[in-house]
Short mmCIF file of C-alpha atoms in Angstrom, two decimals:
data_model
loop_
_atom_site.label_atom_id
_atom_site.label_comp_id
_atom_site.label_asym_id
_atom_site.label_seq_id
_atom_site.Cartn_x
_atom_site.Cartn_y
_atom_site.Cartn_z
CA MET A 1 0.00 0.00 0.00
CA THR A 2 1.20 3.51 -0.75
CA TYR A 3 0.84 6.62 1.35
CA GLN A 4 -1.51 8.06 -1.29
CA GLU A 5 -3.76 5.00 -0.88
CA LEU A 6 -3.77 5.52 2.89
CA GLU A 7 -4.84 9.13 2.35
CA GLN A 8 -7.61 8.04 -0.04
CA GLN A 9 -8.94 5.55 2.54
CA TYR A 10 -8.82 8.26 5.20
CA GLU A 11 -10.72 10.78 3.07
CA ALA A 12 -13.33 8.10 2.27
CA VAL A 13 -13.90 7.60 6.02
CA ILE A 14 -14.32 11.36 6.56
CA ALA A 15 -16.74 11.65 3.61
CA LYS A 16 -18.81 8.59 4.60
CA LYS A 17 -22.46 9.47 5.16
CA ASN A 18 -24.16 8.31 8.34
CA ALA A 19 -27.80 7.33 8.56
CA VAL A 20 -30.28 6.75 11.34
CA ASP A 21 -30.68 3.07 12.17
CA HIS A 22 -34.48 2.89 12.35
CA SER A 23 -34.39 -0.73 13.53
CA ARG A 24 -32.81 0.37 16.84
CA TYR A 25 -35.11 3.28 17.76
CA ASN A 26 -36.12 3.04 21.43
CA GLY A 27 -38.71 5.82 21.47
CA ILE A 28 -36.39 8.33 23.13
CA TYR A 29 -33.41 8.94 20.87
CA GLU A 30 -32.14 7.84 17.49
CA ARG A 31 -29.10 5.65 16.95
CA TYR A 32 -26.92 5.92 13.88
CA VAL A 33 -25.46 3.15 11.76
CA ASN A 34 -21.81 4.21 12.17
CA PRO A 35 -19.86 5.54 15.13
CA VAL A 36 -19.09 9.23 14.62
CA LEU A 37 -15.39 8.86 15.49
CA THR A 38 -13.09 5.83 15.26
CA ARG A 39 -9.40 5.03 14.89
CA ASP A 40 -9.94 5.22 11.12
CA HIS A 41 -10.45 8.99 11.54
CA ILE A 42 -6.80 9.40 12.62
CA PRO A 43 -4.87 11.37 9.97
CA PRO A 44 -2.36 9.08 8.23
CA PHE A 45 0.53 11.49 8.85
CA TRP A 46 0.16 10.90 12.60
CA MET A 47 0.95 7.22 12.07
CA TYR A 48 3.26 7.33 9.05
CA ASP A 49 6.15 9.43 7.86
CA PRO A 50 4.98 10.10 4.27
CA ASN A 51 8.47 10.91 2.97
CA PRO A 52 9.79 8.01 0.82
CA ALA A 53 13.37 9.16 1.45
CA THR A 54 13.08 8.75 5.24
CA ASN A 55 10.46 5.97 5.27
CA PRO A 56 10.93 3.94 2.06
CA TYR A 57 8.99 0.91 3.35
CA LEU A 58 6.09 2.94 4.78
CA MET A 59 6.68 1.64 8.29
CA GLN A 60 4.18 2.77 10.89
CA ARG A 61 5.71 5.11 13.46
CA MET A 62 2.74 5.23 15.85
CA GLY A 63 0.05 2.62 16.33
CA ILE A 64 -3.48 3.55 17.42
CA ASN A 65 -5.76 1.03 19.17
CA ALA A 66 -8.91 3.07 19.54
CA VAL A 67 -10.60 6.47 19.69
CA PHE A 68 -13.39 6.81 22.24
CA ASN A 69 -14.91 8.49 25.34
CA SER A 70 -15.07 12.02 23.94
CA GLY A 71 -16.11 15.15 25.72
CA ALA A 72 -18.28 17.32 23.48
CA ILE A 73 -19.32 20.95 23.06
CA LEU A 74 -20.75 23.13 20.32
CA LEU A 75 -17.97 25.61 19.54
CA ASP A 76 -18.25 28.35 16.91
CA GLY A 77 -21.12 26.47 15.27
CA LYS A 78 -19.18 23.19 15.00
CA TYR A 79 -19.64 19.99 16.96
CA THR A 80 -16.34 19.66 18.78
CA LEU A 81 -15.02 16.55 20.49
CA VAL A 82 -11.99 16.11 22.71
CA ALA A 83 -11.38 12.41 22.20
CA ARG A 84 -9.30 9.89 24.06
CA VAL A 85 -6.84 8.38 21.57
CA GLU A 86 -5.28 5.16 22.84
CA GLY A 87 -1.95 4.12 21.37
CA SER A 88 -0.67 0.58 20.87
CA ASP A 89 1.15 0.96 24.19
CA ARG A 90 -2.27 1.36 25.89
CA LYS A 91 -1.38 4.92 26.91
CA SER A 92 -3.73 7.69 25.88
CA PHE A 93 -3.61 11.28 24.72
CA PHE A 94 -6.26 13.83 23.78
CA ALA A 95 -7.09 15.21 20.34
CA VAL A 96 -9.73 17.58 18.99
CA ALA A 97 -12.08 16.58 16.15
CA GLN A 98 -14.79 18.76 14.60
CA SER A 99 -17.80 18.30 12.35
CA GLU A 100 -20.46 20.55 10.85
CA SER A 101 -23.22 17.96 11.37
CA GLY A 102 -22.35 16.14 14.58
CA THR A 103 -23.16 12.71 13.08
CA GLU A 104 -20.54 12.44 10.31
CA GLY A 105 -17.52 14.14 8.81
CA PHE A 106 -15.46 14.49 11.98
CA ARG A 107 -11.91 15.54 11.17
CA PHE A 108 -9.09 15.72 13.72
CA TRP A 109 -7.06 18.88 13.99
CA ASN A 110 -3.51 18.54 12.68
CA TYR A 111 -1.93 18.06 16.09
CA PRO A 112 -3.06 16.34 19.30
CA ILE A 113 -3.47 18.35 22.49
CA LEU A 114 -0.23 19.10 24.32
CA LEU A 115 -1.05 19.19 28.03
CA PRO A 116 1.31 20.87 30.47
CA ASP A 117 3.36 18.16 32.21
CA THR A 118 2.89 19.34 35.78
CA CYS A 119 2.27 15.97 37.48
CA PRO A 120 5.53 13.97 37.35
CA GLU A 121 3.83 10.90 38.85
CA GLU A 122 1.13 10.82 36.15
CA THR A 123 1.34 7.76 33.88
CA ASN A 124 -1.82 8.12 31.78
CA VAL A 125 -4.66 10.53 31.01
CA TYR A 126 -8.10 9.80 29.60
CA ASP A 127 -11.80 10.63 29.28
CA MET A 128 -11.95 14.43 29.30
CA ARG A 129 -15.31 16.09 29.96
CA LEU A 130 -15.81 19.68 28.80
CA THR A 131 -17.67 22.60 30.33
CA GLN A 132 -17.89 25.95 28.55
CA HIS A 133 -18.23 28.65 31.19
CA GLU A 134 -19.34 32.27 31.12
CA ASP A 135 -15.89 33.33 32.41
CA GLY A 136 -14.57 32.70 28.88
CA PHE A 137 -12.80 29.44 29.63
CA ILE A 138 -13.55 25.92 28.52
CA TYR A 139 -12.76 23.61 31.44
CA GLY A 140 -11.71 20.02 30.95
CA ILE A 141 -11.79 17.41 33.70
CA PHE A 142 -10.14 14.09 32.99
CA CYS A 143 -8.75 11.03 34.69
CA SER A 144 -5.14 11.60 35.74
CA GLU A 145 -3.79 8.14 36.45
CA SER A 146 -0.68 7.39 38.52
CA LYS A 147 0.94 4.20 39.75
CA ASP A 148 -0.42 3.01 43.08
CA THR A 149 2.74 2.81 45.16
CA SER A 150 0.92 1.34 48.18
CA VAL A 151 0.88 -2.15 46.61
CA SER A 152 3.43 -4.30 44.78
CA ASP A 153 1.14 -4.92 41.77
CA LEU A 154 2.75 -3.07 38.86
CA SER A 155 -0.60 -2.64 37.13
CA ALA A 156 -2.29 -0.99 40.14
CA ALA A 157 -3.16 2.65 39.64
CA THR A 158 -4.80 5.56 41.39
CA ALA A 159 -7.10 7.94 39.56
CA ALA A 160 -7.35 11.65 40.29
CA ALA A 161 -9.50 14.22 38.53
CA GLY A 162 -7.11 16.39 36.53
CA ILE A 163 -8.31 19.87 35.60
CA VAL A 164 -7.30 22.05 32.65
CA ARG A 165 -8.72 25.14 31.04
CA THR A 166 -8.41 26.84 27.67
CA THR A 167 -10.00 29.51 25.52
CA ASP A 168 -9.18 27.95 22.14
CA LEU A 169 -8.63 24.18 22.71
CA LYS A 170 -5.00 24.72 21.64
CA ASN A 171 -3.34 26.39 24.61
CA TRP A 172 -4.10 24.64 27.89
CA GLU A 173 -3.48 25.70 31.47
CA ARG A 174 -3.15 22.91 34.02
CA LEU A 175 -4.84 23.57 37.34
CA PRO A 176 -4.34 21.52 40.53
CA ASN A 177 -6.05 18.12 40.58
CA LEU A 178 -9.41 17.97 42.34
CA GLN A 179 -9.08 17.22 46.05
CA THR A 180 -11.80 15.46 48.04
CA LEU A 181 -11.97 14.50 51.69
CA HIS A 182 -13.24 10.93 51.52
CA SER A 183 -12.43 9.47 48.11
CA PRO A 184 -8.92 8.39 47.13
CA GLN A 185 -10.10 7.49 43.59
CA GLN A 186 -11.76 10.01 41.28
CA ARG A 187 -13.01 9.07 37.84
CA ASN A 188 -15.84 10.29 35.64
CA VAL A 189 -16.00 13.71 37.27
CA CYS A 190 -17.85 16.48 35.47
CA LEU A 191 -18.01 20.18 36.23
CA LEU A 192 -21.31 22.00 36.43
CA PRO A 193 -21.01 25.60 35.20
CA ALA A 194 -22.86 26.90 38.25
CA PHE A 195 -20.03 25.70 40.52
CA VAL A 196 -17.05 27.11 38.62
CA ASN A 197 -15.51 29.79 40.82
#
């Protein structure tokens, strides 16, 4: 396969129309035939160096397992997702994808989100939820995972609620992680605009 063929496959995914699956209507909301965002929506240049001089065998430089668990807002008239992108190493990063319709045509921005690295113990981040607030900021709360050093199990982890904010989804400010009195694990936290102070 050539890089041009990879680009053609990618553009076909972006252009693919999505339809309501009428066989799965439950009386409350409609389901669509295709997921709105998948690993096939990843731009090929994230995964491949397209230059034949530096990558003559079109070797993949970054593997992607999945794209899922997006936070969503309507921003400047576009449906905007901050998606969890999981690499082949099972570590995740965030990336922004936008669509005019909200059900098809999602395209990732050219570069993933670069979060400030202010938590040296952090080993993974995932599942950002977005809140657009009247103070002009868009707040993101996500799972900030660190190794659980209280046990010898190397796979054990603790989850804190990391907090960031931005005005443009490109430049992010890292705020201190959420602190609670009685819960050492914090996942799936969302921020209600009324409580942003």
